[in-house]
Amino acid sequence: MSTVVRPEASEIAVHWKEEEYFHPSARFIGQANLADPAILDRFTEERFPECFREYADLLVWDRYWHTTLDTSTPPFWKWFVGGTLNACYNCVDRHLAKHKNKAALIFVPEAETEPAQTLTYQELYIRVNEVAAVLRDFCGLKAGDRVTIHMPMILELPITMLACARLGITHSVVFGGFSGEAAGLRAADSGSRVMIYGDAYYRNGKLIDHKASADIAVQIAAAEGLTVDKVLVWRRRDGQDLSNTPMVPGRDFYMEDLVKSVRRHKVAPVSVDAEHPLFLMYTSGSTGKPKGCQHRTGGYLAYVTGTAKYYQDIRPEDVYWCMADIGWITGHSYIVYGPLSLAATVVLYEGVPNYPDAGRPWRIAEQLDVNIFHTSPTAIRMLRKAGPNEPLKYHYRFKHMTTVGEPIEPETWRWYHDVVGKGEAVIVDTWWQTETGGFLITTKPALDPMKPGSAGPPALGIFPVIYDENGKELQKGSGRAGNLGIRNPWPGIMQTILNDDERFVRQYYSKYCRDPKSTNWRDWPYFAADGAVLAADGYYRILGRVDDVINVAGHRLGTKEIESACLTVPAVAEAAVVPVVDEIKGRMPAIYVSLKPGVTDVKQASEQVVATVETIIGKIARPKSVHVVPDLPKTRSGKIMRRILAAISNRMDTGDVTTLANPEIVEQIRKQVQGEGPVELQEGPEDLKRFGEQE
Ligand code: WTA
């Protein structure tokens, strides 16, 4: 409990002006996948859970299921029980009859001088089969095994994922920008004896030696007790060494060599149970250790296919480009599995959005005739700042645009709509999480008006709720912020945290569970760890995380994870990490450390902190600032008051600090961070007002 007096979260009223509605064009509505409001009658609470048959029926099943939802062991829900299918078959093989000569994937290298590469569905089929043959026959992998994939954005990444899915191997893709250390820890947690790498990639014009991470990952995994037998390496350019890191004989193998011996081999897709784990995706939570969110095959694939079809309006004739990295959940659900299941043409871009200039995305859109676009508020802010009029110079035409990952300010939304979408494209602001598999709150693009800054009404078959800290439901239009929950299960929800069922229950269900003995799903609402407000019109506005997670450029970083990294620096005695507002990235970490007695070189210590965070986690965790302070503010029981540090970093009111064990330190830190003179206090965004309240 905090010893500092402050209002309850649920009592914080949220003040902002209501935004105007924007309506989809008649042209969009006329062609939309979801244009008939009768769908609302099919997805009412009375029709739950059978309503989700409609999504499952978009797939090809080898054996049809007998039970849509099994609630016998809550909250470990089972979907489409008794059914069997193969995810790779659904994303590749089934399209060959009609679409084999259509582009499945188009790879756009970062350098504009390098031509794009296209794979048709037939070519994708051949390549996936060859890789599956390598995994099965050379590596001896089979259904139920786990493999860690640490690769940049190249064609071979989705090819490798689909090859795993073909065999029922559970893949765990680690974002390419994470360090070798981070990949090694995740490989160890998942028990992956095989790791798959890319040798190198281009980012911001620089060639990055990615193979170097493999050696670190294997070493870290070994320290955790896991032997990685094989490292398979995809070369960015066949036959060329772009990486300077030597191959380790007997452990490292070039995929191009292995594939040569299985040219045109066919591997029958393995029909797996609907509940068979398709993949793991590690994400940050409120402890130092990232957790492996495990997703099932049937429910997940049904959910991402249904939502990509209805909310992103994807069809085989569309060219769809999502700028996210496949190494995040967005890339899994809405670059690989959803769009390929719908036989779309999917663009993969290797590099950063503004390379070599802010016109690049719009040139790609023009050249490839992209008509459905998907990106994050951070990318939109960045492109807007760097080239506010660039989109107008290019002749592309988007019918639809998605935004995801962070709250989008109405100002930024309007630029996205007016300039990027040329006032014509419809926008969906989709709220969801790694854990949820797919979109949970979004407008139905042809049916609901858009409201800048609000994600919108719940997705079909999803019944959200906003609770105060005591589990009391906040009514719509109350103007009060509370904790967002989902009252019912849905097919895209994760199955569990790998190796930690207990944490799964504690983290997502304990808070609002009404009766731990009940097998009625109504007693088990899902706790999302996000703050939200529900307007009178039924639209949800998402405020941000209520736990120890910082949303940096739409990516989740645990403050505890960063703190653990800081504490490995020998000079550091204590560390606290708090979110600070950043104009482009939304939030960034600010690090406060105190040093061990006798350590005097402050500059060296802060440089070590930055370098260590980058090595242990990755460059995305680079702090906005590091403050070396004499002591951290603490309660009398010795708890570090991160909330006060967040208030200082963001020039917000620190509240009453007189009950702290060391109240005088607050003013000292404030001066150090904000300067000597008086500072104009900011009201601060809602998530920061709530930051640290769980402490
Ligand atoms: C945030 C990304 C506001 C939220 C798909 C959530 C959003 C976290 C939105 C999940 C949105 C996601 N508006 N905030 N449209 N979408 N978030 O697991 O705080 O990387 O809990 O999944 O991102 O991040 P994750």
XYZ file of C-alpha atoms and ligand atoms in Angstrom:
720
model
C 0.000 0.000 0.000
C 1.142 3.473 -0.781
C 1.643 5.690 2.233
C 1.118 8.775 0.137
C -2.391 10.209 0.030
C -3.883 10.277 -3.453
C -7.268 9.675 -4.970
C -8.339 6.148 -5.874
C -7.834 5.316 -9.520
C -11.526 4.869 -9.989
C -12.126 8.367 -8.723
C -9.924 9.981 -11.313
C -12.272 11.692 -13.699
C -11.005 11.990 -17.218
C -11.300 15.336 -18.948
C -11.178 15.695 -22.673
C -13.322 16.997 -25.378
C -15.520 14.610 -27.309
C -14.295 14.236 -30.870
C -16.478 14.415 -33.959
C -17.438 11.280 -35.904
C -16.065 10.403 -39.316
C -18.098 8.179 -41.626
C -16.916 5.548 -44.084
C -17.408 6.422 -47.749
C -20.223 4.895 -49.792
C -17.533 3.475 -52.032
C -15.960 1.582 -49.130
C -19.283 0.360 -47.784
C -20.316 -0.845 -51.226
C -17.459 -3.301 -51.429
C -16.932 -4.237 -47.745
C -16.755 -7.811 -46.440
C -18.878 -6.771 -43.496
C -21.627 -4.409 -44.600
C -24.786 -6.079 -43.311
C -25.775 -4.968 -39.805
C -27.641 -8.261 -39.370
C -24.320 -9.657 -38.190
C -24.961 -7.967 -34.845
C -27.866 -10.325 -34.262
C -25.656 -13.317 -34.919
C -23.079 -12.274 -32.311
C -25.257 -11.392 -29.314
C -24.449 -12.662 -25.832
C -27.316 -15.164 -26.123
C -25.618 -16.642 -29.183
C -22.257 -16.955 -27.460
C -20.210 -19.145 -27.865
C -21.810 -20.697 -30.973
C -21.497 -17.360 -32.806
C -17.802 -18.101 -33.263
C -18.603 -21.033 -35.549
C -18.806 -18.355 -38.206
C -15.048 -17.728 -37.856
C -14.116 -21.404 -37.590
C -16.075 -22.094 -40.766
C -13.647 -19.854 -42.664
C -11.046 -22.625 -42.208
C -10.613 -26.064 -43.688
C -10.851 -28.691 -40.935
C -9.637 -32.257 -41.312
C -12.119 -33.319 -38.661
C -14.971 -31.060 -37.621
C -15.200 -30.226 -33.905
C -17.986 -31.416 -31.624
C -17.904 -28.763 -28.865
C -17.449 -25.070 -29.616
C -16.340 -24.081 -26.101
C -15.417 -26.340 -23.209
C -15.398 -24.491 -19.872
C -14.796 -27.480 -17.602
C -11.377 -26.302 -16.299
C -11.559 -22.520 -16.026
C -9.841 -20.357 -17.017
C -8.207 -22.904 -19.342
C -10.859 -22.665 -22.023
C -10.878 -25.098 -24.916
C -12.166 -24.104 -28.330
C -13.532 -26.218 -31.178
C -12.906 -29.370 -29.192
C -12.504 -32.558 -31.178
C -11.516 -30.709 -34.344
C -8.239 -31.265 -36.170
C -6.571 -29.056 -38.779
C -3.247 -27.733 -40.010
C -2.457 -24.004 -39.953
C 0.051 -24.152 -42.812
C -2.421 -26.028 -45.003
C -4.950 -23.287 -44.324
C -2.506 -20.496 -45.158
C -0.881 -22.094 -48.211
C -2.084 -25.406 -49.692
C -5.767 -24.610 -49.767
C -5.158 -21.532 -51.939
C -3.321 -23.391 -54.704
C -6.455 -24.434 -56.559
C -7.527 -20.848 -57.223
C -4.538 -18.641 -56.511
C -1.341 -20.552 -57.153
C 0.064 -17.960 -59.549
C -0.891 -15.011 -57.396
C 1.701 -13.199 -55.263
C 1.572 -14.425 -51.674
C 4.501 -12.408 -50.319
C 6.409 -9.450 -51.724
C 9.691 -8.675 -49.994
C 10.903 -5.080 -50.197
C 14.583 -4.702 -49.240
C 15.552 -1.547 -47.388
C 17.932 -0.328 -50.106
C 15.896 1.119 -52.939
C 18.481 -0.096 -55.429
C 17.711 -3.711 -54.548
C 14.666 -5.067 -56.401
C 11.609 -6.437 -54.610
C 11.190 -10.238 -54.589
C 7.838 -11.886 -55.126
C 6.762 -15.378 -54.091
C 3.561 -16.784 -55.558
C 1.441 -19.146 -53.489
C 2.883 -22.027 -55.528
C 6.448 -20.891 -54.814
C 5.630 -20.378 -51.157
C 4.216 -23.907 -51.062
C 7.412 -25.365 -52.524
C 9.703 -23.433 -50.206
C 7.688 -24.213 -47.074
C 7.762 -27.917 -47.936
C 11.524 -27.875 -48.392
C 12.093 -26.194 -45.049
C 9.680 -28.603 -43.377
C 11.719 -31.465 -44.868
C 14.900 -30.002 -43.335
C 13.274 -29.575 -39.931
C 11.850 -33.090 -39.953
C 14.583 -35.089 -41.677
C 17.769 -33.229 -40.818
C 16.855 -31.885 -37.373
C 14.575 -34.744 -36.336
C 11.885 -32.349 -35.150
C 8.283 -33.423 -34.762
C 4.909 -32.194 -33.573
C 5.089 -30.879 -30.026
C 8.756 -29.817 -30.229
C 9.617 -26.158 -29.816
C 11.932 -24.057 -31.958
C 13.186 -20.508 -31.416
C 13.370 -18.272 -34.469
C 15.422 -15.080 -34.142
C 15.304 -13.503 -37.564
C 14.969 -10.150 -39.272
C 12.166 -9.289 -41.708
C 13.031 -11.446 -44.708
C 10.897 -13.881 -46.718
C 12.459 -16.818 -44.938
C 10.893 -15.754 -41.640
C 7.260 -16.505 -42.593
C 8.472 -19.488 -44.645
C 10.139 -20.940 -41.540
C 7.111 -20.265 -39.325
C 4.792 -21.967 -41.801
C 7.183 -24.927 -42.104
C 6.999 -25.344 -38.321
C 3.209 -25.114 -38.403
C 3.138 -27.724 -41.171
C 4.769 -30.215 -38.798
C 2.987 -29.134 -35.627
C 6.247 -27.710 -34.243
C 5.494 -24.826 -31.873
C 7.501 -21.818 -33.005
C 8.741 -19.085 -30.725
C 9.744 -16.072 -32.779
C 11.872 -13.524 -30.943
C 11.845 -9.988 -32.392
C 15.032 -9.528 -34.457
C 15.848 -6.288 -32.626
C 16.128 -8.102 -29.302
C 19.641 -8.992 -28.192
C 21.228 -12.455 -28.281
C 20.861 -12.528 -24.482
C 17.122 -11.986 -24.729
C 16.813 -14.690 -27.410
C 18.897 -17.125 -25.345
C 16.719 -16.709 -22.244
C 13.579 -17.268 -24.290
C 15.086 -20.301 -26.036
C 15.956 -21.808 -22.656
C 12.500 -21.159 -21.225
C 10.871 -22.830 -24.211
C 13.335 -25.748 -24.339
C 14.281 -25.113 -27.984
C 17.119 -27.412 -29.070
C 17.137 -25.797 -32.482
C 17.456 -22.075 -33.127
C 16.955 -20.467 -36.499
C 18.758 -17.275 -37.436
C 19.241 -14.804 -40.261
C 22.863 -13.865 -40.909
C 22.427 -10.144 -41.443
C 20.009 -7.386 -42.407
C 19.864 -3.748 -43.327
C 18.528 -1.173 -40.959
C 18.768 2.536 -41.525
C 21.313 1.958 -44.273
C 23.604 -0.067 -42.026
C 24.329 -3.767 -42.360
C 23.720 -5.482 -39.012
C 25.576 -8.709 -38.235
C 22.764 -10.731 -36.726
C 24.576 -14.078 -36.644
C 26.700 -12.626 -33.814
C 23.583 -12.814 -31.604
C 23.314 -16.560 -32.195
C 26.572 -17.299 -30.400
C 25.500 -15.223 -27.406
C 22.048 -16.824 -27.372
C 23.476 -20.350 -27.342
C 25.857 -19.409 -24.524
C 23.098 -17.832 -22.422
C 20.799 -20.810 -23.024
C 23.619 -23.119 -21.864
C 24.014 -21.091 -18.681
C 20.284 -21.663 -18.127
C 20.774 -25.399 -18.576
C 19.674 -25.835 -22.193
C 21.910 -27.209 -24.925
C 21.116 -25.841 -28.353
C 22.199 -28.613 -30.746
C 21.735 -26.812 -33.994
C 21.707 -23.288 -35.278
C 20.268 -23.015 -38.777
C 21.312 -19.839 -40.555
C 19.491 -18.212 -43.436
C 21.746 -16.024 -45.525
C 20.264 -12.695 -46.576
C 21.943 -13.239 -49.946
C 22.447 -16.812 -51.073
C 26.105 -17.731 -51.278
C 27.359 -14.451 -49.824
C 28.792 -13.868 -46.388
C 27.272 -10.699 -45.019
C 28.135 -11.697 -41.452
C 31.669 -11.784 -40.069
C 30.778 -14.224 -37.329
C 32.260 -17.657 -38.032
C 30.050 -20.726 -38.271
C 30.599 -23.238 -35.462
C 31.318 -26.648 -37.057
C 28.800 -29.333 -36.138
C 26.395 -26.781 -34.676
C 25.794 -24.136 -37.337
C 24.402 -24.937 -40.776
C 23.486 -22.767 -43.722
C 19.872 -23.353 -44.667
C 20.670 -22.936 -48.355
C 22.957 -26.005 -48.147
C 20.419 -28.083 -46.238
C 17.610 -27.152 -48.575
C 19.645 -28.266 -51.619
C 19.425 -31.883 -50.534
C 15.629 -31.782 -50.226
C 14.766 -29.846 -53.392
C 11.060 -30.189 -54.199
C 10.455 -32.691 -51.392
C 6.879 -32.682 -50.196
C 5.941 -33.012 -46.545
C 2.327 -33.825 -45.767
C 0.784 -31.300 -43.349
C 0.369 -32.869 -39.917
C -3.221 -32.656 -38.784
C -3.170 -31.447 -35.192
C -5.758 -31.074 -32.494
C -7.483 -27.673 -32.398
C -5.870 -27.149 -28.989
C -2.340 -28.007 -30.194
C -0.008 -25.057 -29.430
C 0.790 -23.201 -32.653
C 3.271 -20.721 -31.216
C 4.745 -18.953 -28.229
C 5.163 -15.222 -28.030
C 7.156 -13.853 -25.124
C 5.960 -10.614 -23.658
C 6.775 -8.372 -20.727
C 4.649 -8.391 -17.644
C 4.984 -7.150 -14.125
C 7.934 -9.325 -13.139
C 11.537 -9.369 -14.299
C 11.032 -12.407 -16.499
C 9.165 -12.256 -19.813
C 6.390 -14.808 -20.083
C 5.741 -17.199 -22.941
C 2.162 -16.682 -24.104
C 1.051 -19.928 -25.702
C -1.508 -19.797 -28.507
C -3.606 -22.705 -29.764
C -4.007 -23.678 -33.408
C -7.752 -23.839 -34.113
C -9.218 -21.004 -32.065
C -6.340 -18.651 -32.852
C -6.392 -19.238 -36.595
C -10.182 -18.939 -36.702
C -10.074 -15.687 -34.733
C -7.353 -13.970 -36.772
C -8.930 -15.086 -40.043
C -12.364 -13.808 -39.031
C -11.097 -10.502 -37.673
C -8.733 -9.857 -40.624
C -11.662 -10.466 -42.948
C -14.251 -8.335 -41.167
C -12.210 -5.549 -39.604
C -9.387 -5.197 -42.137
C -11.592 -6.012 -45.102
C -8.968 -8.324 -46.614
C -9.681 -10.363 -49.755
C -7.468 -12.309 -52.184
C -7.397 -9.390 -54.646
C -5.970 -6.988 -52.050
C -2.356 -5.917 -51.589
C -1.920 -5.619 -47.867
C 1.013 -4.012 -46.094
C 1.505 -4.022 -42.345
C 4.673 -2.166 -41.293
C 5.017 -4.039 -37.997
C 7.716 -6.635 -37.470
C 6.680 -10.275 -37.641
C 8.529 -10.731 -34.332
C 5.594 -9.130 -32.486
C 2.053 -10.444 -32.117
C 0.798 -7.949 -34.707
C 3.080 -9.560 -37.266
C 1.994 -13.085 -36.360
C -1.725 -12.366 -36.502
C -1.934 -9.667 -39.133
C 1.050 -10.233 -41.429
C 1.317 -14.005 -41.460
C -1.655 -16.013 -40.230
C -4.720 -13.797 -40.830
C -3.879 -12.362 -44.265
C -2.365 -15.576 -45.672
C -5.336 -17.577 -44.458
C -7.444 -15.187 -46.569
C -5.115 -15.615 -49.603
C -4.098 -11.952 -49.657
C -0.914 -10.555 -51.196
C 1.251 -9.513 -48.267
C 4.112 -6.995 -48.394
C 7.144 -7.468 -46.115
C 9.454 -4.508 -45.710
C 12.934 -5.036 -44.327
C 13.850 -1.623 -43.017
C 12.854 1.469 -41.094
C 9.903 3.508 -42.403
C 11.814 6.711 -43.096
C 14.775 5.259 -44.969
C 16.154 6.943 -46.975
C 13.497 9.629 -46.471
C 9.949 10.094 -45.234
C 8.507 9.429 -48.699
C 9.598 5.786 -48.708
C 6.415 4.134 -47.430
C 4.330 6.062 -49.936
C 6.652 5.101 -52.808
C 6.327 1.456 -51.797
C 2.551 1.855 -51.661
C 2.522 3.434 -55.107
C 4.868 0.900 -56.698
C 3.112 -2.175 -55.339
C -0.378 -0.686 -55.486
C -0.970 -1.376 -51.803
C -4.628 -0.790 -50.921
C -4.745 -1.880 -47.262
C -2.212 -0.341 -44.898
C -1.449 -0.995 -41.245
C 0.935 0.734 -38.861
C 1.427 2.129 -35.353
C 0.870 5.615 -33.916
C 4.652 5.917 -33.380
C 5.351 5.381 -37.079
C 2.573 7.817 -37.982
C 3.988 10.504 -35.649
C 7.455 9.966 -37.018
C 6.426 10.115 -40.674
C 4.251 13.133 -40.026
C 7.089 15.012 -38.378
C 9.611 14.107 -41.059
C 7.388 14.662 -44.103
C 3.936 16.095 -43.396
C 3.074 16.443 -47.095
C 4.973 13.482 -48.530
C 1.944 11.184 -48.980
C 0.344 13.730 -51.316
C 3.192 13.356 -53.797
C 2.438 9.706 -54.524
C -0.363 8.073 -56.469
C -1.450 5.293 -54.205
C -4.978 4.761 -52.991
C -5.715 3.082 -49.662
C -9.223 1.799 -49.040
C -8.443 0.864 -45.470
C -5.893 1.626 -42.739
C -5.306 0.027 -39.336
C -3.597 1.486 -36.304
C -2.517 -0.559 -33.310
C -0.351 -0.758 -30.242
C -0.740 2.556 -28.443
C -3.324 5.245 -27.955
C -3.374 7.599 -30.943
C -3.863 11.316 -30.284
C -6.795 12.800 -32.233
C -4.359 15.222 -33.943
C -2.223 12.339 -35.223
C -5.343 10.377 -36.191
C -6.555 13.301 -38.317
C -3.268 13.480 -40.224
C -3.435 9.735 -40.808
C -6.977 10.123 -42.122
C -6.643 13.329 -44.130
C -3.126 13.012 -45.526
C -2.070 9.343 -45.504
C -5.585 8.100 -46.232
C -6.273 11.112 -48.468
C -9.574 11.614 -46.683
C -10.848 8.444 -48.312
C -9.481 5.424 -46.458
C -11.444 4.103 -43.556
C -9.457 3.691 -40.280
C -9.745 1.042 -37.599
C -8.009 1.774 -34.284
C -7.662 -1.758 -32.960
C -7.130 -2.472 -29.277
C -5.787 -5.882 -28.335
C -2.752 -7.585 -26.755
C -0.229 -10.382 -27.240
C -2.415 -12.420 -24.921
C -5.643 -11.829 -26.829
C -4.457 -13.140 -30.204
C -6.542 -10.691 -32.226
C -8.565 -7.465 -32.163
C -10.992 -7.059 -29.248
C -12.068 -3.435 -29.563
C -12.415 -1.760 -32.942
C -15.005 -0.191 -35.177
C -16.609 -2.346 -37.864
C -15.237 -0.348 -40.785
C -18.348 -0.149 -42.968
C -20.871 -0.073 -40.131
C -19.560 2.136 -37.327
C -18.466 5.749 -37.529
C -14.866 6.444 -36.532
C -14.023 8.676 -33.576
C -10.410 9.918 -33.395
C -8.634 8.735 -30.259
C -11.197 6.053 -29.404
C -10.734 2.431 -30.374
C -14.510 2.092 -30.587
C -17.122 -0.496 -29.656
C -16.286 -4.109 -28.770
C -15.499 -6.550 -31.565
C -18.176 -9.108 -32.458
C -18.750 -11.634 -29.697
C -16.605 -9.688 -27.194
C -18.234 -8.313 -24.035
C -15.929 -5.874 -22.218
C -16.464 -4.212 -18.872
C -14.734 -1.458 -16.910
C -14.225 -2.147 -13.218
C -13.031 0.005 -10.395
C -10.414 -1.402 -8.005
C -13.128 -3.171 -6.008
C -14.705 -4.923 -8.930
C -17.635 -2.529 -9.238
C -18.701 -1.931 -12.804
C -18.370 1.632 -14.110
C -21.263 2.705 -16.283
C -20.918 4.163 -19.733
C -20.828 7.913 -19.847
C -19.654 8.128 -16.211
C -16.467 9.874 -17.337
C -14.477 7.738 -14.930
C -11.393 5.703 -15.703
C -11.192 2.118 -14.576
C -9.638 -1.236 -15.395
C -10.615 -2.826 -18.662
C -11.815 -6.415 -18.488
C -13.446 -8.860 -20.889
C -16.347 -10.795 -19.429
C -16.241 -13.772 -21.780
C -13.690 -16.114 -23.367
C -13.035 -15.870 -27.141
C -11.222 -18.195 -29.573
C -8.060 -16.034 -29.865
C -7.248 -15.915 -26.127
C -3.930 -17.501 -25.179
C -3.999 -20.959 -23.614
C -1.590 -20.367 -20.768
C 1.853 -19.047 -19.875
C 4.338 -21.764 -20.796
C 5.494 -23.650 -17.690
C 3.442 -21.402 -15.424
C -0.292 -22.120 -15.278
C -0.453 -20.593 -11.831
C 0.883 -17.244 -13.025
C -1.565 -17.318 -15.930
C -4.473 -17.579 -13.522
C -3.052 -15.030 -11.083
C -2.154 -12.432 -13.680
C -5.294 -12.436 -15.799
C -8.128 -13.950 -13.793
C -7.611 -13.747 -10.023
C -8.377 -10.062 -9.751
C -12.026 -10.205 -10.758
C -12.874 -13.909 -10.433
C -16.201 -14.227 -8.634
C -15.960 -17.868 -7.686
C -12.798 -19.939 -8.194
C -14.880 -23.132 -8.059
C -17.279 -22.095 -10.784
C -17.142 -23.608 -14.264
C -19.392 -20.882 -15.595
C -17.381 -18.517 -17.782
C -19.413 -15.601 -16.439
C -17.507 -15.889 -13.160
C -14.117 -15.495 -14.862
C -13.614 -12.056 -16.421
C -10.234 -11.440 -18.075
C -8.183 -8.585 -16.564
C -6.355 -6.718 -19.338
C -4.081 -4.465 -17.224
C -5.168 -1.440 -19.255
C -7.038 1.619 -18.080
C -10.034 2.711 -20.142
C -13.057 4.978 -20.222
C -16.401 4.140 -21.778
C -18.178 7.071 -23.411
C -21.942 7.444 -23.549
C -21.952 6.224 -27.165
C -20.401 2.890 -26.163
C -16.941 3.723 -27.528
C -13.911 2.726 -25.467
C -10.969 5.034 -25.092
C -7.833 3.210 -23.989
C -5.614 5.056 -21.535
C -2.645 2.694 -21.281
C -1.167 0.151 -18.923
C -2.031 0.055 -15.251
C 0.830 -2.325 -14.379
C 4.612 -2.011 -14.495
C 4.757 -2.155 -18.271
C 5.935 0.773 -20.392
C 4.595 1.001 -23.915
C 7.578 2.231 -25.947
C 6.690 2.895 -29.572
C 3.913 0.330 -29.252
C 6.220 -2.297 -27.745
C 5.890 -3.611 -24.241
C 8.845 -3.319 -21.904
C 8.680 -4.342 -18.271
C 10.083 -1.768 -15.848
C 11.211 -4.680 -13.665
C 13.064 -6.234 -16.604
C 14.980 -3.007 -17.216
C 15.659 -2.612 -13.492
C 17.096 -6.142 -13.300
C 19.387 -5.287 -16.211
C 20.573 -2.096 -14.438
C 21.338 -4.036 -11.269
C 23.851 -6.199 -13.142
C 26.090 -3.105 -13.478
C 28.572 -3.502 -10.605
C 28.509 0.206 -9.696
C 24.730 0.310 -9.276
C 23.189 -0.118 -5.835
C 19.519 0.534 -6.599
C 17.508 1.199 -9.738
C 14.010 2.397 -10.582
C 12.539 2.700 -14.051
C 9.587 4.940 -14.882
C 7.793 5.981 -18.084
C 8.415 9.432 -19.486
C 6.424 11.074 -22.276
C 8.128 11.187 -25.679
C 6.765 13.167 -28.596
C 7.346 10.370 -31.123
C 7.506 7.091 -29.214
C 4.661 7.828 -26.830
C 6.528 6.700 -23.737
C 10.175 5.912 -23.059
C 11.945 4.566 -19.978
C 13.718 7.005 -17.631
C 16.187 5.282 -15.333
C 17.048 6.400 -11.808
C 20.005 4.734 -10.110
C 21.947 5.199 -6.909
C 25.546 4.007 -6.801
C 27.381 1.766 -4.409
C 29.477 3.493 -1.718
C 32.867 4.542 -3.040
C 31.810 4.742 -6.699
C 32.427 8.285 -7.896
C 32.518 8.211 -11.698
C 28.931 9.178 -12.440
C 29.416 9.539 -16.193
C 30.946 6.108 -16.526
C 28.214 4.556 -14.409
C 25.432 6.017 -16.542
C 27.145 4.936 -19.757
C 27.430 1.435 -18.365
C 23.748 1.438 -17.490
C 22.752 2.342 -21.060
C 25.145 -0.176 -22.625
C 23.989 -2.943 -20.295
C 20.302 -2.361 -20.962
C 20.979 -2.515 -24.702
C 22.966 -5.725 -24.353
C 20.590 -7.553 -22.075
C 17.317 -6.472 -23.663
C 18.005 -4.687 -26.934
C 18.222 -1.199 -28.385
C 14.470 -0.700 -28.096
C 14.903 -0.446 -24.332
C 17.425 2.433 -24.601
C 16.376 4.971 -21.932
C 15.486 8.574 -22.660
C 17.536 9.587 -19.647
C 19.618 8.123 -16.826
C 19.716 9.992 -13.528
C 22.354 9.070 -11.007
C 20.890 10.237 -7.703
C 22.130 10.082 -4.090
C 19.172 7.974 -2.979
C 15.737 6.918 -4.241
C 12.535 8.092 -2.508
C 11.260 5.325 -0.230
C 8.438 4.551 2.130
C 9.305 3.800 5.759
C 9.132 0.126 4.938
C 11.817 0.633 2.290
C 9.705 0.490 -0.865
C 10.938 2.596 -3.767
C 8.285 5.132 -4.785
C 8.425 4.953 -8.586
C 5.282 7.030 -8.830
C 7.136 10.057 -7.414
C 9.995 9.599 -9.869
C 7.499 9.362 -12.744
C 5.900 12.598 -11.539
C 9.306 14.309 -11.498
C 10.314 13.058 -14.948
C 7.003 14.220 -16.405
C 6.760 17.487 -14.479
C 3.634 16.376 -12.700
C 2.574 16.977 -9.118
C 4.461 14.645 -6.776
C 1.640 14.827 -4.208
C 2.185 14.705 -0.473
C 5.601 13.215 0.252
C 5.889 14.004 3.959
C 5.260 10.425 5.040
C 8.278 9.082 3.137
C 11.319 7.806 4.981
C 13.458 10.370 3.129
C 11.155 13.225 2.020
C 14.052 15.663 1.492
C 15.402 13.582 -1.393
C 12.369 14.410 -3.541
C 13.227 18.112 -3.838
C 16.872 17.279 -4.426
C 16.028 14.887 -7.284
C 13.498 17.333 -8.673
C 16.136 20.057 -8.936
C 18.610 17.649 -10.468
C 16.130 16.564 -13.144
C 14.141 19.759 -13.759
C 16.731 22.428 -12.906
C 16.857 25.006 -10.147
C 14.103 27.407 -11.178
C 10.351 27.005 -10.708
C 8.711 24.587 -13.120
C 5.251 24.741 -14.582
C 3.488 21.545 -13.575
C 1.656 19.496 -16.206
C -1.566 17.640 -15.616
C -0.029 14.626 -17.331
C -1.650 11.840 -19.311
C -4.034 9.390 -17.642
C -1.717 6.389 -17.613
C 0.940 8.402 -15.795
C -1.556 9.632 -13.223
C -2.216 5.974 -12.491
C 1.379 4.745 -12.748
C 2.625 2.977 -9.667
C -0.720 2.861 -7.912
C -0.541 -0.917 -7.643
C 2.553 -0.530 -5.445
C -1.605 -1.128 -25.858
C -0.099 -5.195 -29.286
C -4.376 2.049 -27.180
C -2.339 -1.518 -24.593
C -1.252 -5.611 -30.194
C -2.146 -3.020 -24.552
C -3.292 0.033 -27.296
C -0.779 -3.190 -25.111
C -3.939 -0.260 -28.521
C -0.576 -4.534 -25.736
C -4.838 0.735 -29.059
C -2.673 -1.921 -27.982
N -5.017 1.861 -28.346
N -3.512 1.180 -26.638
N -5.459 0.581 -30.217
N -3.520 -1.474 -28.917
N -2.502 -1.020 -27.007
O 0.933 -7.094 -26.242
O -1.724 -0.902 -23.486
O 2.422 -5.667 -27.716
O -2.249 -3.573 -23.252
O 0.031 -6.105 -28.266
O -0.653 -2.156 -26.095
O 0.675 -4.619 -26.361
P 1.096 -5.927 -27.130
